[in-house]
Amino acid sequence: MSGERVRRLVHSAEVAAPAEAVYALLANAVRGPLYSPQVLHVERMDADGDRERLRLWEQSGGGVRCSLWARVAHPGERRIEFWRLRGEAPFTSMAGQWTVEERPGGRSVVSVLHEFTVAGDPEGAEAARAALAVEDSARSALRGVRRIAQGSGGSRQRVLTFQESLRVEGPGEVVYDFLYRAADWAGRVPQVRHVEVSEVSPGIQAVNYRLRLPDRTERATNSLRLCFPHAGRIVYKQTTPWAPVAAHTGEWSVLPDEHGVRVIAEHTVLLDEDALPDGGPALPGRENTRSSDASTRPSPGGIQPWSQGDAGRSEDGAAHVLAGAGESGGRPRPDPVPRSGRGQEPSAGQGPGPGSGGGVREAIGQASRAILEQAGRHAESAVRALPRR
C-alpha cells in the first residue's frame, strides 16, 4: 500500500443480544446472504483451524461478481479479520475486521472496520463513490445482523431451514435440465403462473416469476440463480422477497445414486417477525419435511461455476461486509433429507395462511414439491421415450 492513501472506515451498531450470540452469527459465512442484501452466495474453499478462504458472489452494478477472500477468526477476542485475496477495481486492496464487545444487560456492540486503497486520485470522484459503497454496505450488513440477533429468543427462532426431496428413476442430466430451464415452468407447474428468465452472464440467471400461494393469492418475486451444471447444483437468492420473508436463499441439487437420482430443494428463510400477524409465533430454528426414507446428503467438493471472474464488475464494494463471517469445517448441510412421495402435494387453501411462519413454510414447500414432481415426470418420460431393444 506504499504510495497510496489508505482509507479507514469504522461502523458500529448496538445490539440487544449477548455478545456471544452476535459473534456466532458472524462466524457463519454461509448465513451472510441472510443479512447482507447484496451478497447472493458464499462457499468455503478450504479451512485450517480458524483460518479459511471463501468464494463469494454478490450483486454489483446490475451484474454478479465473484471474489475471493481470506479470514482469521479469534473466538476468544470475538474478532474476525478479513482481506480480499486480489484487488478488484476500483479497489487495489481491501482488509478489515469484525469485533463484538459485551455490554451490560445482555447487550453488545458490533463493529466493522475497513481499510482499503483505491486506484487513481485518492480525492477524486471514483474514490468517493468507492467509499460510499463501503459505507452503504457496512450499514446494511449491520442492520441485518442486528435484526437477526435481536429475534425473540435469539436468531435461531427467526430462521427456518427445511428441505423437500424426491427420488427419480431417470437420468440426472434431464432432471437438471428441467430445473435449469425455469422459463418452461409456467403452464407445467401449477403454482408457477408466469416466468421470465434472462442470462446475466454465462451460468447466472435472473428469474422473475409469479407464484400462486396455498390461499390462492399470487405473489411476484425476483431471484438470481448461480448454475453449477457439473456439480448438479443451482443456488439462488430471492432479491425481492415477499413479506413476512426478509430473506430467502435456496439450492436445487441433483445427486446420482445406484437407482437413479435424488433431487433436493433446500431453503433457508429469514422471517421478519414484525410483519407477522400479532408479532408472529415462536418459530423453531429448524423444520424438516415429512419424515420417510431419511438419508444423509454428502457434501460436494471442488465446485466450479460456469463463470466466476469478470461478470458484473463495478465500483460496488459490498462483498467485504461478510468476508469476516465463516465457520470451521466443511460446507454446512441441513438436517437429514426425508423423501417426499408422489401425490402428497397439499391442495390449495390447506394449512395456515402465508402471513404466518407455518404459512411461509407451506407456501414455499408446496411450490418446491410441485417443481420436483414435474422434474421427475420429465426425466422418467424421457426414459420411456427411449427405443426399446
PDB file of N, CA, C and O in Angstrom, residues 9-44:
ATOM      1  N   LEU A   9     -12.470   3.191   7.571  1.00  0.00           N
ATOM      2  CA  LEU A   9     -13.846   3.475   7.968  1.00  0.00           C
ATOM      3  C   LEU A   9     -14.271   2.487   9.041  1.00  0.00           C
ATOM      4  O   LEU A   9     -13.987   1.287   8.944  1.00  0.00           O
ATOM      5  N   VAL A  10     -14.940   2.979  10.067  1.00  0.00           N
ATOM      6  CA  VAL A  10     -15.456   2.134  11.146  1.00  0.00           C
ATOM      7  C   VAL A  10     -16.946   2.419  11.307  1.00  0.00           C
ATOM      8  O   VAL A  10     -17.357   3.583  11.365  1.00  0.00           O
ATOM      9  N   HIS A  11     -17.747   1.353  11.354  1.00  0.00           N
ATOM     10  CA  HIS A  11     -19.178   1.472  11.576  1.00  0.00           C
ATOM     11  C   HIS A  11     -19.569   0.532  12.707  1.00  0.00           C
ATOM     12  O   HIS A  11     -19.057  -0.593  12.794  1.00  0.00           O
ATOM     13  N   SER A  12     -20.475   0.982  13.562  1.00  0.00           N
ATOM     14  CA  SER A  12     -20.867   0.201  14.734  1.00  0.00           C
ATOM     15  C   SER A  12     -22.376   0.257  14.926  1.00  0.00           C
ATOM     16  O   SER A  12     -23.052   1.173  14.437  1.00  0.00           O
ATOM     17  N   ALA A  13     -22.889  -0.727  15.659  1.00  0.00           N
ATOM     18  CA  ALA A  13     -24.304  -0.767  15.998  1.00  0.00           C
ATOM     19  C   ALA A  13     -24.470  -1.459  17.344  1.00  0.00           C
ATOM     20  O   ALA A  13     -23.794  -2.450  17.625  1.00  0.00           O
ATOM     21  N   GLU A  14     -25.342  -0.934  18.165  1.00  0.00           N
ATOM     22  CA  GLU A  14     -25.668  -1.584  19.425  1.00  0.00           C
ATOM     23  C   GLU A  14     -26.755  -2.620  19.173  1.00  0.00           C
ATOM     24  O   GLU A  14     -27.714  -2.365  18.430  1.00  0.00           O
ATOM     25  N   VAL A  15     -26.595  -3.777  19.797  1.00  0.00           N
ATOM     26  CA  VAL A  15     -27.498  -4.895  19.560  1.00  0.00           C
ATOM     27  C   VAL A  15     -28.047  -5.377  20.892  1.00  0.00           C
ATOM     28  O   VAL A  15     -27.289  -5.565  21.849  1.00  0.00           O
ATOM     29  N   ALA A  16     -29.347  -5.583  20.959  1.00  0.00           N
ATOM     30  CA  ALA A  16     -29.983  -6.081  22.177  1.00  0.00           C
ATOM     31  C   ALA A  16     -29.909  -7.607  22.195  1.00  0.00           C
ATOM     32  O   ALA A  16     -30.921  -8.317  22.176  1.00  0.00           O
ATOM     33  N   ALA A  17     -28.680  -8.112  22.223  1.00  0.00           N
ATOM     34  CA  ALA A  17     -28.426  -9.552  22.259  1.00  0.00           C
ATOM     35  C   ALA A  17     -27.045  -9.764  22.844  1.00  0.00           C
ATOM     36  O   ALA A  17     -26.165  -8.889  22.739  1.00  0.00           O
ATOM     37  N   PRO A  18     -26.783 -10.923  23.469  1.00  0.00           N
ATOM     38  CA  PRO A  18     -25.469 -11.183  24.056  1.00  0.00           C
ATOM     39  C   PRO A  18     -24.370 -11.194  23.003  1.00  0.00           C
ATOM     40  O   PRO A  18     -24.591 -11.570  21.847  1.00  0.00           O
ATOM     41  N   ALA A  19     -23.176 -10.808  23.428  1.00  0.00           N
ATOM     42  CA  ALA A  19     -22.045 -10.735  22.506  1.00  0.00           C
ATOM     43  C   ALA A  19     -21.739 -12.088  21.875  1.00  0.00           C
ATOM     44  O   ALA A  19     -21.411 -12.166  20.683  1.00  0.00           O
ATOM     45  N   GLU A  20     -21.849 -13.172  22.643  1.00  0.00           N
ATOM     46  CA  GLU A  20     -21.544 -14.495  22.098  1.00  0.00           C
ATOM     47  C   GLU A  20     -22.511 -14.866  20.979  1.00  0.00           C
ATOM     48  O   GLU A  20     -22.118 -15.486  19.983  1.00  0.00           O
ATOM     49  N   ALA A  21     -23.786 -14.489  21.138  1.00  0.00           N
ATOM     50  CA  ALA A  21     -24.769 -14.812  20.097  1.00  0.00           C
ATOM     51  C   ALA A  21     -24.485 -14.025  18.823  1.00  0.00           C
ATOM     52  O   ALA A  21     -24.601 -14.554  17.710  1.00  0.00           O
ATOM     53  N   VAL A  22     -24.107 -12.766  18.961  1.00  0.00           N
ATOM     54  CA  VAL A  22     -23.805 -11.944  17.790  1.00  0.00           C
ATOM     55  C   VAL A  22     -22.562 -12.467  17.088  1.00  0.00           C
ATOM     56  O   VAL A  22     -22.519 -12.578  15.858  1.00  0.00           O
ATOM     57  N   TYR A  23     -21.542 -12.812  17.867  1.00  0.00           N
ATOM     58  CA  TYR A  23     -20.318 -13.343  17.268  1.00  0.00           C
ATOM     59  C   TYR A  23     -20.591 -14.656  16.533  1.00  0.00           C
ATOM     60  O   TYR A  23     -20.072 -14.894  15.440  1.00  0.00           O
ATOM     61  N   ALA A  24     -21.428 -15.512  17.133  1.00  0.00           N
ATOM     62  CA  ALA A  24     -21.749 -16.789  16.487  1.00  0.00           C
ATOM     63  C   ALA A  24     -22.428 -16.571  15.139  1.00  0.00           C
ATOM     64  O   ALA A  24     -22.198 -17.320  14.186  1.00  0.00           O
ATOM     65  N   LEU A  25     -23.250 -15.536  15.054  1.00  0.00           N
ATOM     66  CA  LEU A  25     -23.888 -15.228  13.779  1.00  0.00           C
ATOM     67  C   LEU A  25     -22.858 -14.815  12.745  1.00  0.00           C
ATOM     68  O   LEU A  25     -22.879 -15.281  11.601  1.00  0.00           O
ATOM     69  N   LEU A  26     -21.932 -13.951  13.120  1.00  0.00           N
ATOM     70  CA  LEU A  26     -20.892 -13.512  12.195  1.00  0.00           C
ATOM     71  C   LEU A  26     -19.943 -14.641  11.831  1.00  0.00           C
ATOM     72  O   LEU A  26     -19.326 -14.620  10.763  1.00  0.00           O
ATOM     73  N   ALA A  27     -19.821 -15.622  12.716  1.00  0.00           N
ATOM     74  CA  ALA A  27     -18.881 -16.721  12.488  1.00  0.00           C
ATOM     75  C   ALA A  27     -19.419 -17.779  11.546  1.00  0.00           C
ATOM     76  O   ALA A  27     -18.796 -18.820  11.376  1.00  0.00           O
ATOM     77  N   ASN A  28     -20.548 -17.532  10.902  1.00  0.00           N
ATOM     78  CA  ASN A  28     -21.134 -18.493   9.966  1.00  0.00           C
ATOM     79  C   ASN A  28     -21.226 -17.824   8.602  1.00  0.00           C
ATOM     80  O   ASN A  28     -22.170 -17.105   8.296  1.00  0.00           O
ATOM     81  N   ALA A  29     -20.244 -18.064   7.762  1.00  0.00           N
ATOM     82  CA  ALA A  29     -20.162 -17.371   6.480  1.00  0.00           C
ATOM     83  C   ALA A  29     -21.360 -17.646   5.584  1.00  0.00           C
ATOM     84  O   ALA A  29     -21.856 -16.748   4.915  1.00  0.00           O
ATOM     85  N   VAL A  30     -21.829 -18.873   5.562  1.00  0.00           N
ATOM     86  CA  VAL A  30     -22.898 -19.216   4.629  1.00  0.00           C
ATOM     87  C   VAL A  30     -24.211 -18.531   4.976  1.00  0.00           C
ATOM     88  O   VAL A  30     -25.115 -18.452   4.140  1.00  0.00           O
ATOM     89  N   ARG A  31     -24.364 -18.034   6.191  1.00  0.00           N
ATOM     90  CA  ARG A  31     -25.558 -17.289   6.552  1.00  0.00           C
ATOM     91  C   ARG A  31     -25.465 -15.820   6.152  1.00  0.00           C
ATOM     92  O   ARG A  31     -26.433 -15.070   6.293  1.00  0.00           O
ATOM     93  N   GLY A  32     -24.312 -15.387   5.676  1.00  0.00           N
ATOM     94  CA  GLY A  32     -24.139 -13.987   5.313  1.00  0.00           C
ATOM     95  C   GLY A  32     -25.185 -13.449   4.360  1.00  0.00           C
ATOM     96  O   GLY A  32     -25.648 -12.318   4.514  1.00  0.00           O
ATOM     97  N   PRO A  33     -25.611 -14.216   3.321  1.00  0.00           N
ATOM     98  CA  PRO A  33     -26.632 -13.690   2.416  1.00  0.00           C
ATOM     99  C   PRO A  33     -27.946 -13.334   3.104  1.00  0.00           C
ATOM    100  O   PRO A  33     -28.731 -12.567   2.558  1.00  0.00           O
ATOM    101  N   LEU A  34     -28.202 -13.875   4.300  1.00  0.00           N
ATOM    102  CA  LEU A  34     -29.434 -13.536   5.002  1.00  0.00           C
ATOM    103  C   LEU A  34     -29.421 -12.110   5.528  1.00  0.00           C
ATOM    104  O   LEU A  34     -30.463 -11.465   5.618  1.00  0.00           O
ATOM    105  N   TYR A  35     -28.244 -11.613   5.902  1.00  0.00           N
ATOM    106  CA  TYR A  35     -28.218 -10.270   6.487  1.00  0.00           C
ATOM    107  C   TYR A  35     -27.514  -9.232   5.625  1.00  0.00           C
ATOM    108  O   TYR A  35     -27.519  -8.048   5.966  1.00  0.00           O
ATOM    109  N   SER A  36     -26.927  -9.624   4.508  1.00  0.00           N
ATOM    110  CA  SER A  36     -26.298  -8.665   3.609  1.00  0.00           C
ATOM    111  C   SER A  36     -27.040  -8.695   2.275  1.00  0.00           C
ATOM    112  O   SER A  36     -26.928  -9.672   1.530  1.00  0.00           O
ATOM    113  N   PRO A  37     -27.818  -7.670   1.948  1.00  0.00           N
ATOM    114  CA  PRO A  37     -28.685  -7.719   0.767  1.00  0.00           C
ATOM    115  C   PRO A  37     -27.940  -7.972  -0.534  1.00  0.00           C
ATOM    116  O   PRO A  37     -28.462  -8.654  -1.419  1.00  0.00           O
ATOM    117  N   GLN A  38     -26.723  -7.437  -0.706  1.00  0.00           N
ATOM    118  CA  GLN A  38     -26.023  -7.586  -1.980  1.00  0.00           C
ATOM    119  C   GLN A  38     -25.429  -8.976  -2.165  1.00  0.00           C
ATOM    120  O   GLN A  38     -25.176  -9.401  -3.292  1.00  0.00           O
ATOM    121  N   VAL A  39     -25.161  -9.686  -1.081  1.00  0.00           N
ATOM    122  CA  VAL A  39     -24.463 -10.970  -1.171  1.00  0.00           C
ATOM    123  C   VAL A  39     -25.457 -12.069  -1.523  1.00  0.00           C
ATOM    124  O   VAL A  39     -26.483 -12.248  -0.867  1.00  0.00           O
ATOM    125  N   LEU A  40     -25.141 -12.827  -2.568  1.00  0.00           N
ATOM    126  CA  LEU A  40     -26.014 -13.882  -3.062  1.00  0.00           C
ATOM    127  C   LEU A  40     -25.673 -15.249  -2.491  1.00  0.00           C
ATOM    128  O   LEU A  40     -26.556 -16.028  -2.143  1.00  0.00           O
ATOM    129  N   HIS A  41     -24.377 -15.563  -2.398  1.00  0.00           N
ATOM    130  CA  HIS A  41     -23.980 -16.919  -2.034  1.00  0.00           C
ATOM    131  C   HIS A  41     -22.529 -16.908  -1.573  1.00  0.00           C
ATOM    132  O   HIS A  41     -21.715 -16.120  -2.075  1.00  0.00           O
ATOM    133  N   VAL A  42     -22.210 -17.773  -0.607  1.00  0.00           N
ATOM    134  CA  VAL A  42     -20.852 -17.901  -0.081  1.00  0.00           C
ATOM    135  C   VAL A  42     -20.510 -19.379   0.003  1.00  0.00           C
ATOM    136  O   VAL A  42     -21.314 -20.181   0.490  1.00  0.00           O
ATOM    137  N   GLU A  43     -19.316 -19.732  -0.462  1.00  0.00           N
ATOM    138  CA  GLU A  43     -18.830 -21.097  -0.303  1.00  0.00           C
ATOM    139  C   GLU A  43     -17.415 -21.081   0.242  1.00  0.00           C
ATOM    140  O   GLU A  43     -16.618 -20.208  -0.098  1.00  0.00           O
ATOM    141  N   ARG A  44     -17.142 -22.064   1.075  1.00  0.00           N
ATOM    142  CA  ARG A  44     -15.814 -22.190   1.668  1.00  0.00           C
ATOM    143  C   ARG A  44     -14.915 -22.980   0.717  1.00  0.00           C
ATOM    144  O   ARG A  44     -15.244 -24.085   0.300  1.00  0.00           O
TER     145      ARG A  44
END
